[in-house]
Every structure is written in structure tokens, then in C-alpha cells.
PDB file of C-alpha atoms and ligand atoms in Angstrom:
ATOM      1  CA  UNK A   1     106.096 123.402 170.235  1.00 97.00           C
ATOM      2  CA  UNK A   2     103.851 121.821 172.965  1.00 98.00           C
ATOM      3  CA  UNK A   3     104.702 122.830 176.423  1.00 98.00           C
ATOM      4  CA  UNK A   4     102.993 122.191 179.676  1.00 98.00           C
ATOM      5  CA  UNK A   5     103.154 123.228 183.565  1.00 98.00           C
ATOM      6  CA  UNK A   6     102.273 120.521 185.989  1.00 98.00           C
ATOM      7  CA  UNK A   7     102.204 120.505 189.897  1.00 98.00           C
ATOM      8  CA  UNK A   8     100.169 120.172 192.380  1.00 95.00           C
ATOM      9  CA  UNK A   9      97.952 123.424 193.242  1.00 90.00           C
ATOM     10  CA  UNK A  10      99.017 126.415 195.086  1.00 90.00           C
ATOM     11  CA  UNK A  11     102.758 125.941 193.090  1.00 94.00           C
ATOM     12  CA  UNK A  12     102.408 128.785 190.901  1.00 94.00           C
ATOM     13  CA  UNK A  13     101.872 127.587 187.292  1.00 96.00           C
ATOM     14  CA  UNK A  14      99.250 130.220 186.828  1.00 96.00           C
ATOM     15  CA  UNK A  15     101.846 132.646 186.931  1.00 96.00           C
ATOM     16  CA  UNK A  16     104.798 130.585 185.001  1.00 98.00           C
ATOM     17  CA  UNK A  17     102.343 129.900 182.433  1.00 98.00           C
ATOM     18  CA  UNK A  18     101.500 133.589 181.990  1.00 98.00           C
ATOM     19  CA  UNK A  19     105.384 135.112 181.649  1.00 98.00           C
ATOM     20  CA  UNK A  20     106.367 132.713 179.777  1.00 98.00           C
ATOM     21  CA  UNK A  21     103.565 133.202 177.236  1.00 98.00           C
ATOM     22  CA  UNK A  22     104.291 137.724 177.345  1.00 98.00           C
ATOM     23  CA  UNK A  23     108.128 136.135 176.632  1.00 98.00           C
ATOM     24  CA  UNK A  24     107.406 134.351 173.690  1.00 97.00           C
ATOM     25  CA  UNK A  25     105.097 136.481 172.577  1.00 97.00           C
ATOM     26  CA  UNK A  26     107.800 139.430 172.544  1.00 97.00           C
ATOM     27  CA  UNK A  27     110.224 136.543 170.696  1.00 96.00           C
ATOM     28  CA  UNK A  28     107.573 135.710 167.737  1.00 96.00           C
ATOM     29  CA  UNK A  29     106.373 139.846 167.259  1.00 95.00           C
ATOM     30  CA  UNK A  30     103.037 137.921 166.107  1.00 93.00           C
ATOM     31  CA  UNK A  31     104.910 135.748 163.355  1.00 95.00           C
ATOM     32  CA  UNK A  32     104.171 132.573 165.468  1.00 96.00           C
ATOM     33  CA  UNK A  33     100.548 131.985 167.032  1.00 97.00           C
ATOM     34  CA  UNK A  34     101.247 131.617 171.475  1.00 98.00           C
ATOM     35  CA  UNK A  35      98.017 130.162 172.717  1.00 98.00           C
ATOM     36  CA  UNK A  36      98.038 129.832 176.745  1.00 98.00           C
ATOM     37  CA  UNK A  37      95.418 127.803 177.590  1.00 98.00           C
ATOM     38  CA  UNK A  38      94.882 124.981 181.266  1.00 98.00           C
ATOM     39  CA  UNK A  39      92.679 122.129 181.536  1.00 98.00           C
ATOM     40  CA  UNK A  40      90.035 121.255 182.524  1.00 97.00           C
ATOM     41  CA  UNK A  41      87.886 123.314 180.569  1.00 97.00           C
ATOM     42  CA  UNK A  42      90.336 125.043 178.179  1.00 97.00           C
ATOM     43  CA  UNK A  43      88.437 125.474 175.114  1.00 97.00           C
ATOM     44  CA  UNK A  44      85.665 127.640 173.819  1.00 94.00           C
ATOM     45  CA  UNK A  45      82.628 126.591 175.772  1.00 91.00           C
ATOM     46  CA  UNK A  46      84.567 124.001 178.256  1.00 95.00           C
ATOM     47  CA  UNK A  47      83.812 126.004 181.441  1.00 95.00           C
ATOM     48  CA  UNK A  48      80.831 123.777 182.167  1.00 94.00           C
ATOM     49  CA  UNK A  49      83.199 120.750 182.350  1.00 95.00           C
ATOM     50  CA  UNK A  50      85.190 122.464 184.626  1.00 95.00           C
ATOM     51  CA  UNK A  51      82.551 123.338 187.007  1.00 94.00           C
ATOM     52  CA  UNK A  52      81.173 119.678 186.400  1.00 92.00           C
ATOM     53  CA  UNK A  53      84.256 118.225 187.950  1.00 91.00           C
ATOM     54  CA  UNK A  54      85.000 120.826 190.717  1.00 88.00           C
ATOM     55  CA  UNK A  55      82.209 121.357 192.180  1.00 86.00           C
ATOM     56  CA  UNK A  56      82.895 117.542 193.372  1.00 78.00           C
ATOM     57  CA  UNK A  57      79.514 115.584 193.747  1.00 84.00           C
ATOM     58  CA  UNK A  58      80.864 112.615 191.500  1.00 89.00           C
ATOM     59  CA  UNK A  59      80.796 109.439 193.618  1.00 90.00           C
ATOM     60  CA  UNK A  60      83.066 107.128 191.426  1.00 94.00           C
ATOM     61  CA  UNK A  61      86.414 107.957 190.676  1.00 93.00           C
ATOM     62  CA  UNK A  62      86.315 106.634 187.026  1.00 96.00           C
ATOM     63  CA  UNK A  63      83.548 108.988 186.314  1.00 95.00           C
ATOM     64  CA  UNK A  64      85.747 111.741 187.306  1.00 95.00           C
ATOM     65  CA  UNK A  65      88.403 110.427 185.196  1.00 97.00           C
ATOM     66  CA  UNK A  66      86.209 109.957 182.559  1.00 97.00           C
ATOM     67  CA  UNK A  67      85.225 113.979 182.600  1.00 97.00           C
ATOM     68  CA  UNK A  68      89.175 114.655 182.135  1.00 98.00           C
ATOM     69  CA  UNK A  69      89.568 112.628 179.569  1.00 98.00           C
ATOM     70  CA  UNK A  70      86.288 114.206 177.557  1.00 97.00           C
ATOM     71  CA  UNK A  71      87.825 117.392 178.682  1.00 98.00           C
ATOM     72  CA  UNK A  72      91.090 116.978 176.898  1.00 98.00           C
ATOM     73  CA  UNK A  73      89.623 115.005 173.688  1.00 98.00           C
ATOM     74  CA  UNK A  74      87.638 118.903 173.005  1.00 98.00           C
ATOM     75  CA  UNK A  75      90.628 120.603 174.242  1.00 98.00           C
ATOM     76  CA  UNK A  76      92.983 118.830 172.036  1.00 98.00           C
ATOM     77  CA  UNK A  77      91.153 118.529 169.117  1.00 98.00           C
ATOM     78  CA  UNK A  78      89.398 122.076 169.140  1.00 98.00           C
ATOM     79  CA  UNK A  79      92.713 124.491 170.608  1.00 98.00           C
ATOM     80  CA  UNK A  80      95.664 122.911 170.931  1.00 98.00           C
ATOM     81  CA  UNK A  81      96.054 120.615 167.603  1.00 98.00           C
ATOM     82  CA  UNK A  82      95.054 123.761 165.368  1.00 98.00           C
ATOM     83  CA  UNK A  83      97.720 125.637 166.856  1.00 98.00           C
ATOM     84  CA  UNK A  84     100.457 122.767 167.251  1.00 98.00           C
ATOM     85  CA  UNK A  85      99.447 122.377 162.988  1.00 98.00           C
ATOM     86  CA  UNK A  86     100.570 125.901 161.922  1.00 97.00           C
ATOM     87  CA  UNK A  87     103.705 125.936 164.116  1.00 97.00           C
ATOM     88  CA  UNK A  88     102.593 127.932 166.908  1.00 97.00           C
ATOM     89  CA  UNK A  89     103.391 127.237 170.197  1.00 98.00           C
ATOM     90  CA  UNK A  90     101.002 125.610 173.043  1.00 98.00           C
ATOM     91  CA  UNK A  91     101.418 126.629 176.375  1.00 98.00           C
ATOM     92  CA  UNK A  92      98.848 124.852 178.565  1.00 98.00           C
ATOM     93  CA  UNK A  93      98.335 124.763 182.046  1.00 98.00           C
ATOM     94  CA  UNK A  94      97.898 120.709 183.357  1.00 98.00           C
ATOM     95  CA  UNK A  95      97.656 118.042 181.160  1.00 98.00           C
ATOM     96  CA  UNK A  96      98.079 114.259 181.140  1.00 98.00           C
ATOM     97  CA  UNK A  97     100.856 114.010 183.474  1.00 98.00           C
ATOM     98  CA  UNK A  98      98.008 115.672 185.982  1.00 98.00           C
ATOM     99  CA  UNK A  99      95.706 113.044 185.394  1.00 98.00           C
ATOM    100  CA  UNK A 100      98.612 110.273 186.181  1.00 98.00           C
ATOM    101  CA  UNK A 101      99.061 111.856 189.896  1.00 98.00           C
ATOM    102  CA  UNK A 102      95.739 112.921 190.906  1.00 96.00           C
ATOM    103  CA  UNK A 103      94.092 110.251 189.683  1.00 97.00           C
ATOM    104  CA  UNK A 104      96.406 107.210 189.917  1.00 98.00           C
ATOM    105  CA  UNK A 105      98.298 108.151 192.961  1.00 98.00           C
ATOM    106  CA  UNK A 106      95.913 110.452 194.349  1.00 96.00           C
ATOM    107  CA  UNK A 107      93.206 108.443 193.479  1.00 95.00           C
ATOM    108  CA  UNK A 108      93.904 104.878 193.211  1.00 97.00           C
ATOM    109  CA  UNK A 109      93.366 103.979 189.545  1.00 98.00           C
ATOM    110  CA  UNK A 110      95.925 101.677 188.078  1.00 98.00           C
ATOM    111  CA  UNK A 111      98.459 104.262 186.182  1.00 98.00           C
ATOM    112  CA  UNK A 112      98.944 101.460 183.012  1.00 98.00           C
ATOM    113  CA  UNK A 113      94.526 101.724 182.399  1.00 97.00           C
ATOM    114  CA  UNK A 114      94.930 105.497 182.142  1.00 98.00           C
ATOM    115  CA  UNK A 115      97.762 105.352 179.716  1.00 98.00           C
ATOM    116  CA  UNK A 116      95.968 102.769 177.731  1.00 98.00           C
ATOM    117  CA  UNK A 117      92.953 105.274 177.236  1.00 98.00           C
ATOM    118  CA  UNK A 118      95.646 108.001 176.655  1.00 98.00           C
ATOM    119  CA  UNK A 119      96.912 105.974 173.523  1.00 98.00           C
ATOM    120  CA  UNK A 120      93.350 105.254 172.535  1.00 98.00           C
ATOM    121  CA  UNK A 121      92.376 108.943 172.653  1.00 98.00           C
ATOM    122  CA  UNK A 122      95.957 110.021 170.537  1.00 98.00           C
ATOM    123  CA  UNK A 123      96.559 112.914 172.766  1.00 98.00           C
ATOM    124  CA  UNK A 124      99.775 114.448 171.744  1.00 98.00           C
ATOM    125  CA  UNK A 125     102.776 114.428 173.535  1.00 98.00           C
ATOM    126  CA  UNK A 126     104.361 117.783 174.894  1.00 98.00           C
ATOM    127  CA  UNK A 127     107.616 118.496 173.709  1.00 97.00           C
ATOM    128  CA  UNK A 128     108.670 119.856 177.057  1.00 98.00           C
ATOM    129  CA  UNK A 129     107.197 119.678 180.721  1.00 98.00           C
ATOM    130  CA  UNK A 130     107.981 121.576 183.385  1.00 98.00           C
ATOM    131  CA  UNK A 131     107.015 120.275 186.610  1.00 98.00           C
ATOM    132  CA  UNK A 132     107.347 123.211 189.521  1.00 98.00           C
ATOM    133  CA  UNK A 133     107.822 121.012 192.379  1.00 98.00           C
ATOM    134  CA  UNK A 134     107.160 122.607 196.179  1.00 96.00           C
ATOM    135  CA  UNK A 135     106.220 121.369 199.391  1.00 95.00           C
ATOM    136  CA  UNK A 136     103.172 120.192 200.087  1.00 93.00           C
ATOM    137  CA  UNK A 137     102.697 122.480 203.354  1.00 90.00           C
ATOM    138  CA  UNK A 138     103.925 125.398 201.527  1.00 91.00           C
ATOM    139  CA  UNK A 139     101.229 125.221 198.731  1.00 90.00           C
ATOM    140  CA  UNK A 140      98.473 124.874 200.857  1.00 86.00           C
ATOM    141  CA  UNK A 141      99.649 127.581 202.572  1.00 85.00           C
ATOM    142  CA  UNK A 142      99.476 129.474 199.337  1.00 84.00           C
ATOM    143  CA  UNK A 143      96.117 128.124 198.334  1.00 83.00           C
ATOM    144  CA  UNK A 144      94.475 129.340 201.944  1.00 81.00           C
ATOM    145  CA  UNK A 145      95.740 132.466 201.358  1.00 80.00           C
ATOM    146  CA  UNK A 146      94.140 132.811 197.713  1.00 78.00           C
ATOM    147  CA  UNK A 147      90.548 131.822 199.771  1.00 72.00           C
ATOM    148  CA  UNK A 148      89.552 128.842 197.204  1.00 61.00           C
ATOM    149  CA  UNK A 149      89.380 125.523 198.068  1.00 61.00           C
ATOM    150  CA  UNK A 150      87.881 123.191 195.456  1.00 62.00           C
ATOM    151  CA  UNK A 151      87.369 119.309 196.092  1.00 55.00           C
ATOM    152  CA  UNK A 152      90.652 118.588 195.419  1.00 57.00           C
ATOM    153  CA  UNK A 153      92.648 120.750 197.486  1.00 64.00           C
ATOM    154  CA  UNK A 154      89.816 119.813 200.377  1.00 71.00           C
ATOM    155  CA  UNK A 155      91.485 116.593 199.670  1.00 74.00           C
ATOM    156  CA  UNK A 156      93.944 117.586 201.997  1.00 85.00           C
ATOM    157  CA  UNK A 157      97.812 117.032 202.779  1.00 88.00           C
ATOM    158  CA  UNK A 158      98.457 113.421 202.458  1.00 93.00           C
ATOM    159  CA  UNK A 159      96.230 113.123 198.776  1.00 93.00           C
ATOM    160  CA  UNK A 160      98.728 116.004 197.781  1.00 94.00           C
ATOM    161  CA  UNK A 161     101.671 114.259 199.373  1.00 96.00           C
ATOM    162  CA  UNK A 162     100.628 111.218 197.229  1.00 97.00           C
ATOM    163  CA  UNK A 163     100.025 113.339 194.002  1.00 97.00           C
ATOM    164  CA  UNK A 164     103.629 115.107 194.399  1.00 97.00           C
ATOM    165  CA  UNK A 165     105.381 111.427 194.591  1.00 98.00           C
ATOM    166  CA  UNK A 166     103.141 110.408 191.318  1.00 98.00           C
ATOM    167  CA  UNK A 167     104.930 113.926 189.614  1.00 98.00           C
ATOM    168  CA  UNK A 168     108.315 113.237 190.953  1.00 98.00           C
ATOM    169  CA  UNK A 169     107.697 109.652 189.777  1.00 98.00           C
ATOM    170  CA  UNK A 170     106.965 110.737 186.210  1.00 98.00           C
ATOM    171  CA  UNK A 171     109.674 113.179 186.674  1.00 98.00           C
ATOM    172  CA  UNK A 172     112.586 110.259 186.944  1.00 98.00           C
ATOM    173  CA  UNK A 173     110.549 107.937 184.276  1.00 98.00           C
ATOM    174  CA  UNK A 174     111.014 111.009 181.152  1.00 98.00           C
ATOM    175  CA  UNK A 175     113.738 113.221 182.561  1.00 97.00           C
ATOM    176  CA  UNK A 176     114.123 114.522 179.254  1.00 96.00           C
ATOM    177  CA  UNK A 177     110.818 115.735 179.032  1.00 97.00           C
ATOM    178  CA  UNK A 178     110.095 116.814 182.500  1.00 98.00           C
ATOM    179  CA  UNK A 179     112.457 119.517 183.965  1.00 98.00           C
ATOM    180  CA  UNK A 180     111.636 119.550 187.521  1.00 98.00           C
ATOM    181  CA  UNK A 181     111.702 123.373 188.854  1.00 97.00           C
ATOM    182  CA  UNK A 182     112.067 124.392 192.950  1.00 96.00           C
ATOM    183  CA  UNK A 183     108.855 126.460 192.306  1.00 95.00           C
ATOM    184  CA  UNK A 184     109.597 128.375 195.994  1.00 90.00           C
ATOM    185  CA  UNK A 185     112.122 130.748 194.326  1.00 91.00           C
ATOM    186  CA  UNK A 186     111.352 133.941 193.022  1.00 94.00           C
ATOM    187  CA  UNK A 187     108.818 133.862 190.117  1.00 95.00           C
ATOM    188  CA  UNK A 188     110.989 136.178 187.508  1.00 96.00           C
ATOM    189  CA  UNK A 189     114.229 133.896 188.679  1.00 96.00           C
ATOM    190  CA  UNK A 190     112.317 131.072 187.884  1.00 97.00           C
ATOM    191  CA  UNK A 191     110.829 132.792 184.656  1.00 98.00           C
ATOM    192  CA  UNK A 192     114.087 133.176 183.308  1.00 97.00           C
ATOM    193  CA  UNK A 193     115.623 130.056 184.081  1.00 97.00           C
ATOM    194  CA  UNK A 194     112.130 128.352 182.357  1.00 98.00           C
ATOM    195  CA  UNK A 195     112.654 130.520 179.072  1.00 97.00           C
ATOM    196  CA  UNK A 196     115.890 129.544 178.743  1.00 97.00           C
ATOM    197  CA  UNK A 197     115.315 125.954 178.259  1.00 96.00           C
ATOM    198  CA  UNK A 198     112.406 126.457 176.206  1.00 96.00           C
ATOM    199  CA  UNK A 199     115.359 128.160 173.909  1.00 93.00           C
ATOM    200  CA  UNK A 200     117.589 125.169 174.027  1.00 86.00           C
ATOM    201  CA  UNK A 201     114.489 122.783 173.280  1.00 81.00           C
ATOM    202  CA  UNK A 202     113.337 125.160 170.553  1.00 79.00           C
ATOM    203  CA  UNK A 203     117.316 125.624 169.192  1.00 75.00           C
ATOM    204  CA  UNK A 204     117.132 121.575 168.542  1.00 69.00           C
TER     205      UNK A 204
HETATM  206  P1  LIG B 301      93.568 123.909 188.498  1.00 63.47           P
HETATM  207  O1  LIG B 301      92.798 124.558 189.566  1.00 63.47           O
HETATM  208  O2  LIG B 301      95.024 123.851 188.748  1.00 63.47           O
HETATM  209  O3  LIG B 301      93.233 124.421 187.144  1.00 63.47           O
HETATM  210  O4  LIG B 301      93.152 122.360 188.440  1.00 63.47           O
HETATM  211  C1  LIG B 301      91.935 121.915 188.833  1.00 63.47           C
HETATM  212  C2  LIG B 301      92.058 120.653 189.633  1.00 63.47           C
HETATM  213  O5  LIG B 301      91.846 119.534 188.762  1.00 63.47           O
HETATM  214  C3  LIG B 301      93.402 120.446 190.305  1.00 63.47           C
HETATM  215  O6  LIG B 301      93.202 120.189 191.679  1.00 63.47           O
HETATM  216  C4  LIG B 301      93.965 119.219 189.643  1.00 63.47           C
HETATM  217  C5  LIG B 301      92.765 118.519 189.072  1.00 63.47           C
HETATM  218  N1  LIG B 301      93.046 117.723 187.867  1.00 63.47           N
HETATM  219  C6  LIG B 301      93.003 116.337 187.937  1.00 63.47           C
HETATM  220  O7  LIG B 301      92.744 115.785 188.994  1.00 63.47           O
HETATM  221  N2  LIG B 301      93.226 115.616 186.805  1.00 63.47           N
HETATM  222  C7  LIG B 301      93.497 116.190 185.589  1.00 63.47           C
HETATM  223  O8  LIG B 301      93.682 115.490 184.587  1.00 63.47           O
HETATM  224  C8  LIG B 301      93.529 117.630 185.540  1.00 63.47           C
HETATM  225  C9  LIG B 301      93.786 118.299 184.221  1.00 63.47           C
HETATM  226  C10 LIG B 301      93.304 118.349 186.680  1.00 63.47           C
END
């Protein structure tokens, strides 16, 4: 089971990510493998990447997208497929449905081109997205509060504005893929309410 946690930053996927993976970890007792892992720079020695592309002194915005993509090809290939093989379970922090709103309708980059590479680079699909959907004001709100502010929350309000249409976009396209959560409730009530449709997807 592939399962990923999209939104834009400051809407609390750290923390969904997290219970969900101590929940399913209690389910399995061990007997299925739970790997938690985010992108970019997910996999074992992939924190260079991920400095690479936040430290933000790329001037194109293909070269950025470029980085993602490399990113995910290791990411994929070395952690998630291994796991997603021997019926574990993936939980993973950002993935291509990221890459559609930051860097299509955040950036500009026709959304077809990036799907086309996509296909080319066979990334799997997840099974089940959940996209935790909050105002823009209120995550920045969060992310100030936190203290960090990499290149792409510097981007500012109306980038994220742009990047939360390109999620609730993708939303409407695959609504049985993406559920779309009210991420400003209560993180256990929305814990809960997450595990339970993992269930149902799992119960299929
Ligand atoms: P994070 O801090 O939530 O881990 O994400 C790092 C930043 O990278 C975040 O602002 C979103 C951005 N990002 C993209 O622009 N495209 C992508 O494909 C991914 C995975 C992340």
C-alpha cells in the first residue's frame, strides 16, 4: 500500500505522516514492513539533494524540476519500490502531486510536460492521497511560528495561493485517490478520521 500526504507547507503532514505510521505499526505487530519516509531527499544519502534545492540559488525553474525528479527516481527505486515489493506499506511525505502545484501552478511549467517525464520515469502511483487542505494565511502563520523559512515558503502568499488551487485542482481530477482533509482540526481528530480510510482502502 502506497500512501502519500500532500499540501502546501505549514499544513501539518509532518505530524499526519508520523501517527499514522505509530497506527499501523501497532496494526502489523512487525508482520508488515511501515517505512515513513518525505521527499526531497528521502533515501539513504539524499540529504544533499535536499539542501541542493532549498537552499534556492537555482536560476531556471526546469533545473529545479529537474532535481525533484532525480530526487524521486533514487527515492523510488532505492526505498519505496523495495518496500511496496514485499507488501509493506509506504507512507511518504510529498510526492508527485507536489511537483504538479509547486511547479506547474506555482511555477509556471506546463502540467502535461511534467506528467510526460512522470510516465517516462515509471514512478508508481499511490494507492491513496491525502491532501490536508488549509488556508493559505493560516499556514504561514504556522510556518513563522516554527522560525524556518526556505525558498519556497519566502515565495510568499500568492505562490502558495496558486499551489493550493493546483492541489484542489488535482483533488477534483482523481477524487478517488485524493481525500481532501480540513487540516485546521485537531491533529488526533484528524488522525483518526485518516486511519479509518486507510482501513476501507486496505479492506478492498
Ligand atoms: P517540505 O519542507 O515539506 O519537506 O518540502 C520542501 C519544499 O519542496 C516544499 O516547499 C515543497 C517543495 N517541493 C516542490 O516544490 N516540488 C516537489 O516535487 C517536492 C517533493 C517538494
Amino acid at each position: 500500500m502506497f500512501i502519500t500526504f500532500e499540501g502546501i507547507d505549514g499544513c501539518g503532514k509532518t505530524t499526519q505522516a508520523a501517527l499514522l505510521a505509530k497506527m499501523l505499526e501497532e496494526k502489523y505487530e512487525g508482520k508488515r514492513r511501515v517505512l515513513w519516509t518525505r521527499e526531497p531527499g528521502g533515501w539513504t544519502g539524499g540529504s544533499w539533494i535536499r539542501e541542493r534545492i532549498l537552499e534556492g540559488n537555482l536560476s531556471h525553474p526546469m533545473s529545479e524540476l529537474f532535481l525533484f525528479l532525480v530526487d524521486r527516481c533514487e527515492h523510488v527505486r532505492r526505498e519505496i519500490l523495495p518496500v511496496l515489493d514485499d507488501d509493506g506499506v509506504v507512507i511518504c511525505e510529498r510526492y508527485t502531486d507536489s511537483t504538479l502545484a509547486y511547479q506547474s501552478w506555482g511555477r509556471g511549467i506546463p502540467s502535461g510536460k511534467i506528467e510526460t517525464l512522470f510516465e517516462w520515469c515509471s514512478f508508481p502511483r499511490p494507492d491513496r492521497t491525502f491532501w490536508l487542505d488549509i488556508p493559505v494565511k493560516k499556514a504561514m502563520e504556522r510556518v513563522c511560528l516554527r522560525g524556518g523559512r526556505d525558498r519556497f515558503e519566502a515565495a510568499g502568499y500568492t505562490f502558495l495561493e496558486r499551489v493550493r488551487s493546483g492541489f484542489s485542482y488535482l483533488a477534483q481530477r482523481e477524487p478517488r485517490r485524493i481525500n481532501t482533509i480540513e487540516a485546521s482540526e485537531e491533529p488526533q481528530v484528524l488522525a483518526s478520521t485518516i486511519f479509518s480510510l486507510v482501513e476501507v482502502s486496505s479492506s478492498h
